[in-house]
PDB file of C-alpha atoms in Angstrom:
ATOM      1  CA  MET A   1     100.245  83.504  93.181  1.00  0.00           C
ATOM      2  CA  PRO A   2     102.130  84.964  90.094  1.00  0.00           C
ATOM      3  CA  SER A   3     101.814  89.085  89.448  1.00  0.00           C
ATOM      4  CA  ASP A   4      99.865  90.258  86.937  1.00  0.00           C
ATOM      5  CA  SER A   5     102.901  91.045  84.679  1.00  0.00           C
ATOM      6  CA  VAL A   6     103.724  87.429  85.049  1.00  0.00           C
ATOM      7  CA  ILE A   7     100.593  86.161  83.874  1.00  0.00           C
ATOM      8  CA  GLY A   8     100.128  89.036  81.338  1.00  0.00           C
ATOM      9  CA  ALA A   9     103.647  87.809  79.729  1.00  0.00           C
ATOM     10  CA  ARG A  10     102.838  84.257  79.821  1.00  0.00           C
ATOM     11  CA  ILE A  11      99.477  85.027  78.313  1.00  0.00           C
ATOM     12  CA  ALA A  12     101.064  87.382  75.519  1.00  0.00           C
ATOM     13  CA  THR A  13     103.911  84.626  74.830  1.00  0.00           C
ATOM     14  CA  GLY A  14     101.107  81.475  74.366  1.00  0.00           C
ATOM     15  CA  GLN A  15     102.013  79.719  77.341  1.00  0.00           C
ATOM     16  CA  ILE A  16      98.501  79.931  78.908  1.00  0.00           C
ATOM     17  CA  GLU A  17      95.038  81.353  78.048  1.00  0.00           C
ATOM     18  CA  CYS A  18      94.261  82.917  80.998  1.00  0.00           C
ATOM     19  CA  GLY A  19      95.084  83.521  84.792  1.00  0.00           C
ATOM     20  CA  ILE A  20      93.869  85.093  88.165  1.00  0.00           C
ATOM     21  CA  ALA A  21      96.132  87.446  89.506  1.00  0.00           C
ATOM     22  CA  ALA A  22      95.634  88.407  93.102  1.00  0.00           C
ATOM     23  CA  GLY A  23      96.749  90.164  96.139  1.00  0.00           C
ATOM     24  CA  THR A  24      96.367  91.155  99.650  1.00  0.00           C
ATOM     25  CA  ASP A  25      97.419  94.044 101.578  1.00  0.00           C
ATOM     26  CA  THR A  26      96.931  95.026 105.226  1.00  0.00           C
ATOM     27  CA  THR A  27      97.775  97.729 107.382  1.00  0.00           C
ATOM     28  CA  SER A  28      95.966  97.114 110.467  1.00  0.00           C
ATOM     29  CA  ASP A  29      98.425  94.528 111.521  1.00  0.00           C
ATOM     30  CA  PRO A  30     101.990  95.541 110.254  1.00  0.00           C
ATOM     31  CA  PRO A  31     104.773  93.107 110.842  1.00  0.00           C
ATOM     32  CA  ILE A  32     107.278  94.031 113.460  1.00  0.00           C
ATOM     33  CA  VAL A  33     110.626  94.203 111.767  1.00  0.00           C
ATOM     34  CA  PHE A  34     114.284  94.529 113.080  1.00  0.00           C
ATOM     35  CA  GLY A  35     117.000  96.876 111.968  1.00  0.00           C
ATOM     36  CA  GLN A  36     119.362  96.304 109.240  1.00  0.00           C
ATOM     37  CA  LYS A  37     122.377  95.184 110.970  1.00  0.00           C
ATOM     38  CA  PHE A  38     120.110  92.509 112.824  1.00  0.00           C
ATOM     39  CA  THR A  39     118.431  91.409 109.313  1.00  0.00           C
ATOM     40  CA  ARG A  40     121.912  90.671 108.075  1.00  0.00           C
ATOM     41  CA  ARG A  41     123.185  88.717 110.984  1.00  0.00           C
ATOM     42  CA  LEU A  42     119.899  86.516 110.415  1.00  0.00           C
ATOM     43  CA  MET A  43     120.557  86.114 106.614  1.00  0.00           C
ATOM     44  CA  LYS A  44     124.314  85.315 107.316  1.00  0.00           C
ATOM     45  CA  LEU A  45     122.783  82.738 110.088  1.00  0.00           C
ATOM     46  CA  THR A  46     120.833  80.983 107.179  1.00  0.00           C
ATOM     47  CA  ARG A  47     124.139  80.755 104.957  1.00  0.00           C
ATOM     48  CA  ALA A  48     126.154  79.331 107.939  1.00  0.00           C
ATOM     49  CA  ARG A  49     127.005  75.736 107.544  1.00  0.00           C
ATOM     50  CA  SER A  50     128.267  74.635 110.887  1.00  0.00           C
ATOM     51  CA  PHE A  51     127.726  75.556 114.378  1.00  0.00           C
ATOM     52  CA  GLY A  52     131.039  77.348 114.808  1.00  0.00           C
ATOM     53  CA  ASP A  53     129.965  79.580 111.672  1.00  0.00           C
ATOM     54  CA  LYS A  54     126.774  80.226 113.432  1.00  0.00           C
ATOM     55  CA  LEU A  55     128.351  81.428 116.416  1.00  0.00           C
ATOM     56  CA  LYS A  56     130.771  83.504 114.256  1.00  0.00           C
ATOM     57  CA  VAL A  57     127.430  85.316 112.944  1.00  0.00           C
ATOM     58  CA  PHE A  58     126.735  86.806 116.529  1.00  0.00           C
ATOM     59  CA  LYS A  59     130.191  87.799 116.991  1.00  0.00           C
ATOM     60  CA  GLY A  60     129.945  91.519 118.286  1.00  0.00           C
ATOM     61  CA  PHE A  61     126.221  91.377 118.783  1.00  0.00           C
ATOM     62  CA  SER A  62     124.566  93.931 120.967  1.00  0.00           C
ATOM     63  CA  PRO A  63     120.963  93.821 122.793  1.00  0.00           C
ATOM     64  CA  GLY A  64     120.012  97.220 120.892  1.00  0.00           C
ATOM     65  CA  GLU A  65     119.964  95.235 117.526  1.00  0.00           C
ATOM     66  CA  LEU A  66     116.956  93.742 118.927  1.00  0.00           C
ATOM     67  CA  ALA A  67     115.018  97.181 119.033  1.00  0.00           C
ATOM     68  CA  PRO A  68     112.076  96.866 116.521  1.00  0.00           C
ATOM     69  CA  VAL A  69     111.768  99.326 113.644  1.00  0.00           C
ATOM     70  CA  PRO A  70     108.504 101.270 113.925  1.00  0.00           C
ATOM     71  CA  PRO A  71     105.816 100.355 111.664  1.00  0.00           C
ATOM     72  CA  ALA A  72     105.770 102.663 108.667  1.00  0.00           C
ATOM     73  CA  ASN A  73     103.662 102.835 105.482  1.00  0.00           C
ATOM     74  CA  GLY A  74     106.382 104.023 103.256  1.00  0.00           C
ATOM     75  CA  GLU A  75     107.445 102.316 100.155  1.00  0.00           C
ATOM     76  CA  PRO A  76     110.854 100.646 101.059  1.00  0.00           C
ATOM     77  CA  ARG A  77     112.622 101.763  97.969  1.00  0.00           C
ATOM     78  CA  THR A  78     111.480 105.531  97.541  1.00  0.00           C
ATOM     79  CA  LYS A  79     110.771 105.868 101.650  1.00  0.00           C
ATOM     80  CA  LEU A  80     107.462 107.767 100.263  1.00  0.00           C
ATOM     81  CA  SER A  81     104.253 106.893 101.401  1.00  0.00           C
ATOM     82  CA  MET A  82     101.588 105.942  98.891  1.00  0.00           C
ATOM     83  CA  GLY A  83      99.844 109.530 100.063  1.00  0.00           C
ATOM     84  CA  GLN A  84     103.270 111.374  98.996  1.00  0.00           C
ATOM     85  CA  HIS A  85     103.468 109.392  95.965  1.00  0.00           C
ATOM     86  CA  CYS A  86      99.971 110.603  94.970  1.00  0.00           C
ATOM     87  CA  GLU A  87     100.571 114.063  95.707  1.00  0.00           C
ATOM     88  CA  ARG A  88     103.654 113.771  92.963  1.00  0.00           C
ATOM     89  CA  MET A  89     101.097 112.038  90.650  1.00  0.00           C
ATOM     90  CA  ALA A  90      98.471 114.787  91.223  1.00  0.00           C
ATOM     91  CA  ARG A  91     100.749 117.657  90.631  1.00  0.00           C
ATOM     92  CA  GLN A  92     102.274 115.785  87.605  1.00  0.00           C
ATOM     93  CA  TRP A  93      99.036 115.371  85.754  1.00  0.00           C
ATOM     94  CA  GLY A  94      97.397 118.346  86.889  1.00  0.00           C
ATOM     95  CA  ILE A  95      94.395 116.570  89.049  1.00  0.00           C
ATOM     96  CA  ARG A  96      92.805 119.652  91.108  1.00  0.00           C
ATOM     97  CA  ARG A  97      91.739 119.385  94.768  1.00  0.00           C
ATOM     98  CA  GLU A  98      88.241 119.967  93.707  1.00  0.00           C
ATOM     99  CA  ASP A  99      88.148 117.314  91.561  1.00  0.00           C
ATOM    100  CA  GLN A 100      90.014 114.765  94.196  1.00  0.00           C
ATOM    101  CA  ASP A 101      87.057 116.157  96.457  1.00  0.00           C
ATOM    102  CA  GLN A 102      84.212 115.804  94.213  1.00  0.00           C
ATOM    103  CA  LEU A 103      85.117 111.986  93.598  1.00  0.00           C
ATOM    104  CA  ALA A 104      85.421 111.105  97.068  1.00  0.00           C
ATOM    105  CA  TYR A 105      81.849 112.642  97.661  1.00  0.00           C
ATOM    106  CA  ASP A 106      80.325 110.971  94.755  1.00  0.00           C
ATOM    107  CA  SER A 107      81.921 107.659  95.866  1.00  0.00           C
ATOM    108  CA  HIS A 108      80.206 108.138  99.674  1.00  0.00           C
ATOM    109  CA  GLN A 109      77.011 108.999  98.183  1.00  0.00           C
ATOM    110  CA  LYS A 110      77.205 105.932  95.524  1.00  0.00           C
ATOM    111  CA  ALA A 111      78.342 103.439  98.310  1.00  0.00           C
ATOM    112  CA  ALA A 112      75.661 104.773 100.553  1.00  0.00           C
ATOM    113  CA  ALA A 113      73.058 104.510  97.990  1.00  0.00           C
ATOM    114  CA  ALA A 114      74.089 100.785  97.077  1.00  0.00           C
ATOM    115  CA  TYR A 115      73.882  99.728 100.576  1.00  0.00           C
ATOM    116  CA  GLU A 116      70.540 101.557 100.875  1.00  0.00           C
ATOM    117  CA  ASN A 117      69.633  99.698  97.951  1.00  0.00           C
ATOM    118  CA  GLY A 118      70.395  96.252  99.132  1.00  0.00           C
ATOM    119  CA  PHE A 119      73.425  95.990  96.467  1.00  0.00           C
ATOM    120  CA  PHE A 120      75.731  94.546  99.076  1.00  0.00           C
ATOM    121  CA  ASP A 121      73.491  92.080 100.876  1.00  0.00           C
ATOM    122  CA  THR A 122      74.820  89.156  99.190  1.00  0.00           C
ATOM    123  CA  LEU A 123      78.190  90.427  98.760  1.00  0.00           C
ATOM    124  CA  VAL A 124      78.873  91.369 102.629  1.00  0.00           C
ATOM    125  CA  SER A 125      79.500  88.684 105.409  1.00  0.00           C
ATOM    126  CA  PRO A 126      78.863  90.318 108.770  1.00  0.00           C
ATOM    127  CA  TRP A 127      81.908  89.801 111.013  1.00  0.00           C
ATOM    128  CA  ASN A 128      82.295  90.435 114.640  1.00  0.00           C
ATOM    129  CA  GLY A 129      79.325  92.893 114.817  1.00  0.00           C
ATOM    130  CA  VAL A 130      80.299  94.500 111.408  1.00  0.00           C
ATOM    131  CA  SER A 131      77.925  93.993 108.521  1.00  0.00           C
ATOM    132  CA  ARG A 132      78.653  97.546 106.457  1.00  0.00           C
ATOM    133  CA  ASP A 133      81.659  99.332 105.652  1.00  0.00           C
ATOM    134  CA  ASN A 134      82.663 101.619 108.748  1.00  0.00           C
ATOM    135  CA  ILE A 135      84.795 103.877 106.586  1.00  0.00           C
ATOM    136  CA  LEU A 136      81.646 105.197 104.508  1.00  0.00           C
ATOM    137  CA  ARG A 137      80.822 108.951 105.094  1.00  0.00           C
ATOM    138  CA  ALA A 138      77.048 109.379 103.952  1.00  0.00           C
ATOM    139  CA  ASP A 139      76.854 112.665 105.625  1.00  0.00           C
ATOM    140  CA  THR A 140      79.847 114.059 104.109  1.00  0.00           C
ATOM    141  CA  THR A 141      79.479 117.436 102.051  1.00  0.00           C
ATOM    142  CA  LEU A 142      81.778 119.176  99.689  1.00  0.00           C
ATOM    143  CA  GLU A 143      82.145 122.016 102.195  1.00  0.00           C
ATOM    144  CA  LYS A 144      83.435 119.391 104.701  1.00  0.00           C
ATOM    145  CA  LEU A 145      85.845 118.058 102.288  1.00  0.00           C
ATOM    146  CA  ALA A 146      86.899 121.083 101.086  1.00  0.00           C
ATOM    147  CA  SER A 147      87.825 122.286 104.875  1.00  0.00           C
ATOM    148  CA  LEU A 148      89.961 119.576 105.527  1.00  0.00           C
ATOM    149  CA  ARG A 149      93.867 120.295 105.656  1.00  0.00           C
ATOM    150  CA  THR A 150      96.313 118.477 103.467  1.00  0.00           C
ATOM    151  CA  VAL A 151      98.241 115.805 105.267  1.00  0.00           C
ATOM    152  CA  PHE A 152     100.846 114.560 102.569  1.00  0.00           C
ATOM    153  CA  ASP A 153     102.185 117.870 101.342  1.00  0.00           C
ATOM    154  CA  LYS A 154     101.188 120.645 103.824  1.00  0.00           C
ATOM    155  CA  GLY A 155     102.290 123.351 101.513  1.00  0.00           C
ATOM    156  CA  PRO A 156     100.241 125.388  99.159  1.00  0.00           C
ATOM    157  CA  LYS A 157     100.506 122.769  96.233  1.00  0.00           C
ATOM    158  CA  GLY A 158      99.086 119.854  98.505  1.00  0.00           C
ATOM    159  CA  THR A 159      95.814 118.845  97.379  1.00  0.00           C
ATOM    160  CA  LEU A 160      95.374 115.145  99.426  1.00  0.00           C
ATOM    161  CA  SER A 161      93.369 115.511 102.362  1.00  0.00           C
ATOM    162  CA  ALA A 162      91.900 112.600 105.136  1.00  0.00           C
ATOM    163  CA  GLY A 163      88.734 113.163 103.145  1.00  0.00           C
ATOM    164  CA  ASN A 164      89.895 112.653  99.603  1.00  0.00           C
ATOM    165  CA  SER A 165      92.431 110.040 100.569  1.00  0.00           C
ATOM    166  CA  THR A 166      92.384 106.222 101.194  1.00  0.00           C
ATOM    167  CA  THR A 167      92.202 105.116 104.873  1.00  0.00           C
ATOM    168  CA  LEU A 168      94.851 102.779 106.014  1.00  0.00           C
ATOM    169  CA  SER A 169      92.963  99.674 105.660  1.00  0.00           C
ATOM    170  CA  ASP A 170      93.065  95.468 104.855  1.00  0.00           C
ATOM    171  CA  GLY A 171      92.104  94.980 101.142  1.00  0.00           C
ATOM    172  CA  ALA A 172      92.403  92.110  98.646  1.00  0.00           C
ATOM    173  CA  ALA A 173      91.699  92.308  94.884  1.00  0.00           C
ATOM    174  CA  ALA A 174      91.755  89.807  91.748  1.00  0.00           C
ATOM    175  CA  VAL A 175      91.361  90.245  88.227  1.00  0.00           C
ATOM    176  CA  LEU A 176      90.967  87.538  85.447  1.00  0.00           C
ATOM    177  CA  MET A 177      93.179  87.949  82.867  1.00  0.00           C
ATOM    178  CA  CYS A 178      93.041  86.419  79.297  1.00  0.00           C
ATOM    179  CA  SER A 179      93.659  86.763  75.444  1.00  0.00           C
ATOM    180  CA  GLU A 180      91.155  88.398  73.434  1.00  0.00           C
ATOM    181  CA  GLU A 181      90.421  84.866  71.684  1.00  0.00           C
ATOM    182  CA  TRP A 182      89.825  82.848  75.211  1.00  0.00           C
ATOM    183  CA  ALA A 183      87.453  85.921  76.356  1.00  0.00           C
ATOM    184  CA  LYS A 184      85.488  85.772  73.061  1.00  0.00           C
ATOM    185  CA  GLN A 185      85.261  81.362  73.278  1.00  0.00           C
ATOM    186  CA  HIS A 186      83.544  82.275  76.834  1.00  0.00           C
ATOM    187  CA  ASP A 187      81.549  85.257  75.885  1.00  0.00           C
ATOM    188  CA  LEU A 188      83.235  87.315  78.442  1.00  0.00           C
ATOM    189  CA  PRO A 189      83.398  91.418  77.937  1.00  0.00           C
ATOM    190  CA  VAL A 190      86.780  92.656  77.471  1.00  0.00           C
ATOM    191  CA  GLN A 191      87.260  95.480  79.664  1.00  0.00           C
ATOM    192  CA  ALA A 192      90.930  96.435  79.324  1.00  0.00           C
ATOM    193  CA  TYR A 193      93.756  95.659  77.578  1.00  0.00           C
TER     194      TYR A 193
END
């Protein structure tokens, strides 16, 4: 499926009027990958034409190359995790720890109220005995959140804790993107540009 920037560009150039951008992320079942040396061998193997060329790819191979690289949640180019990037952003934009804790607290309270009021009843399908978000902490308090130590920047400037950060979990999202004219034709509210 095309990314949101591809769909946005196609809408802007008049190639299409609307499109859906969607994506998924999973951290509960990370892929097991091999080191760079073995990865390069496999890439060369896909380009090798003859059986002899394929054998040459494995010249100098050692079993140590098969050792898997432990899963990491860092971005491959910067080597920083989402939390480390978020620490940089919070510092750059001046987002205080207290404000992050307040947002986390409010989010837990609103989610708990939504479950209690039946908002999710038709939106959540129970699976394997789970019918409610198990990350929700309805009993948290601002004091509990403030007492948690920071996890990404453990120095005095750190602001992100386990209580005000996202968990490592699976997720998916989708967005309908369209031209303003198409939205008006279909009586849809424009929510962002």
